[in-house]
């Protein structure tokens, strides 16, 4: 199976309407790095801002700059990426007892995505593991996990309003 097709299928399995937005693709830039990944995150945020369902919660919202997104990101160890990705797709940010997807299905899909990007992939989140805070990318609750193998990328962002 081609990596891109597998990433797209795996990420689609983690998506839920109005809550978990995903993207997967192949970079077109030569030697992409964190700014190119942040640009893809910014595009996903723009997609959410354009979603009619979120416009009333995000009036006047414009996604942060690529530089601001880079500054908000913290690394995630590869060995923790599967569980983190499954959690972004399943556990509601506001009501943690509510699951958006069955946990076992999300774990399988997340495992496929992490496996396709491989053991040398880099993973990033907007969570600060040191203090437990979230560097919000939107004015509402959000949780992001982004990974890249230097050629492909996978993004999952859950958004919620209280």
XYZ file of C-alpha atoms in Angstrom:
162
model
C 0.000 0.000 0.000
C 1.315 3.409 -0.903
C 2.180 5.498 2.162
C 0.030 8.462 1.156
C -3.075 6.348 0.513
C -2.565 4.565 3.830
C -2.120 7.835 5.710
C -5.227 9.317 4.127
C -7.297 6.226 4.977
C -5.969 6.037 8.534
C -6.581 9.702 9.204
C -10.060 9.561 7.658
C -10.879 6.770 10.118
C -9.943 9.136 12.977
C -12.098 12.032 11.777
C -15.490 12.874 13.273
C -17.890 15.568 12.048
C -17.518 18.950 13.743
C -15.004 17.664 16.330
C -11.948 15.912 14.928
C -10.495 17.399 11.770
C -7.682 15.613 9.971
C -5.324 16.058 7.067
C -2.663 13.911 5.455
C -0.494 14.536 2.466
C 2.875 14.743 0.824
C 5.009 17.858 1.027
C 5.779 19.592 -2.250
C 8.641 21.688 -0.869
C 12.212 20.382 -0.981
C 13.483 19.317 2.447
C 10.387 20.305 4.454
C 10.823 21.054 8.138
C 8.730 22.418 11.005
C 7.625 25.618 9.179
C 6.205 23.562 6.307
C 4.363 21.331 8.794
C 3.073 24.449 10.589
C 1.805 25.759 7.243
C -0.248 22.557 6.841
C -1.571 23.012 10.398
C -2.505 26.599 9.518
C -4.392 25.345 6.447
C -6.319 22.877 8.635
C -7.172 25.689 11.061
C -8.409 27.793 8.120
C -10.628 24.885 7.043
C -12.136 24.728 10.540
C -12.655 28.503 10.619
C -14.515 28.269 7.294
C -16.765 25.440 8.559
C -20.257 26.886 9.011
C -20.695 24.887 12.204
C -17.756 26.720 13.838
C -18.189 30.236 12.474
C -20.445 31.311 15.364
C -17.818 30.171 17.891
C -14.919 31.700 15.961
C -16.178 35.118 14.809
C -13.361 37.034 13.197
C -10.873 34.223 13.867
C -7.848 33.965 11.615
C -5.375 31.130 12.134
C -2.112 32.105 13.819
C 0.937 32.748 11.670
C 3.257 29.897 10.781
C 5.797 31.339 13.232
C 3.220 31.440 16.055
C 2.187 27.851 15.321
C 5.842 26.747 15.404
C 6.242 28.473 18.779
C 3.151 26.682 20.150
C 4.412 23.196 19.271
C 6.119 20.772 21.626
C 7.735 17.472 20.586
C 6.091 14.124 21.293
C 8.147 10.941 21.527
C 7.423 8.451 18.727
C 6.604 5.734 21.263
C 3.766 7.894 22.624
C 2.351 9.007 19.274
C -0.147 6.167 18.776
C -1.834 6.613 22.154
C -1.804 10.411 21.799
C -3.321 10.297 18.299
C -6.010 7.852 19.413
C -6.797 10.107 22.396
C -7.130 13.219 20.186
C -9.616 11.302 18.028
C -11.645 9.746 20.829
C -11.685 11.538 24.189
C -13.831 14.682 24.190
C -11.940 17.762 25.357
C -14.830 19.098 27.417
C -16.508 15.876 28.554
C -13.709 13.263 28.903
C -16.209 10.498 29.661
C -17.674 10.966 26.154
C -15.879 9.176 23.304
C -16.181 10.335 19.684
C -14.991 6.976 18.344
C -14.656 3.498 19.799
C -11.267 3.425 21.531
C -10.130 0.150 19.950
C -10.909 1.321 16.399
C -9.112 4.628 17.018
C -6.097 2.819 18.480
C -5.858 0.564 15.383
C -6.155 3.497 12.944
C -3.664 5.590 14.932
C -1.248 2.646 15.023
C -1.418 2.314 11.230
C -0.713 6.030 10.754
C 2.229 6.048 13.168
C 3.609 2.873 11.578
C 3.361 4.362 8.078
C 5.316 7.462 9.106
C 7.877 5.176 10.718
C 10.156 5.178 13.745
C 12.160 8.212 12.612
C 9.085 10.426 12.261
C 8.808 13.584 14.310
C 5.615 14.281 16.223
C 4.387 17.600 17.578
C 1.551 18.785 19.774
C 0.254 22.023 21.203
C 0.389 20.492 24.706
C 3.180 21.518 27.056
C 4.054 18.267 28.820
C 6.123 20.093 31.456
C 3.195 21.989 32.963
C 0.166 20.287 31.422
C -0.998 23.462 29.661
C -2.258 23.653 26.098
C -0.910 26.313 23.765
C -4.268 26.995 22.121
C -4.335 27.504 18.395
C -7.944 28.711 18.483
C -9.995 30.763 20.957
C -11.878 27.579 21.963
C -10.577 24.241 23.273
C -8.266 22.450 20.851
C -5.860 19.546 20.875
C -3.424 18.857 18.043
C -1.090 16.059 17.071
C 0.996 16.446 13.916
C 3.551 14.030 12.537
C 5.932 13.907 9.609
C 8.509 11.590 8.152
C 10.049 14.454 6.156
C 8.080 13.540 3.038
C 4.523 12.963 4.312
C 2.477 14.493 7.105
C -0.544 13.590 9.212
C -2.560 16.051 11.314
C -5.396 15.569 13.788
C -7.022 18.430 15.635
C -9.973 18.124 17.972
C -11.901 21.307 18.654
C -14.602 21.927 21.256
C -16.532 24.773 22.800
C -17.943 24.786 26.306
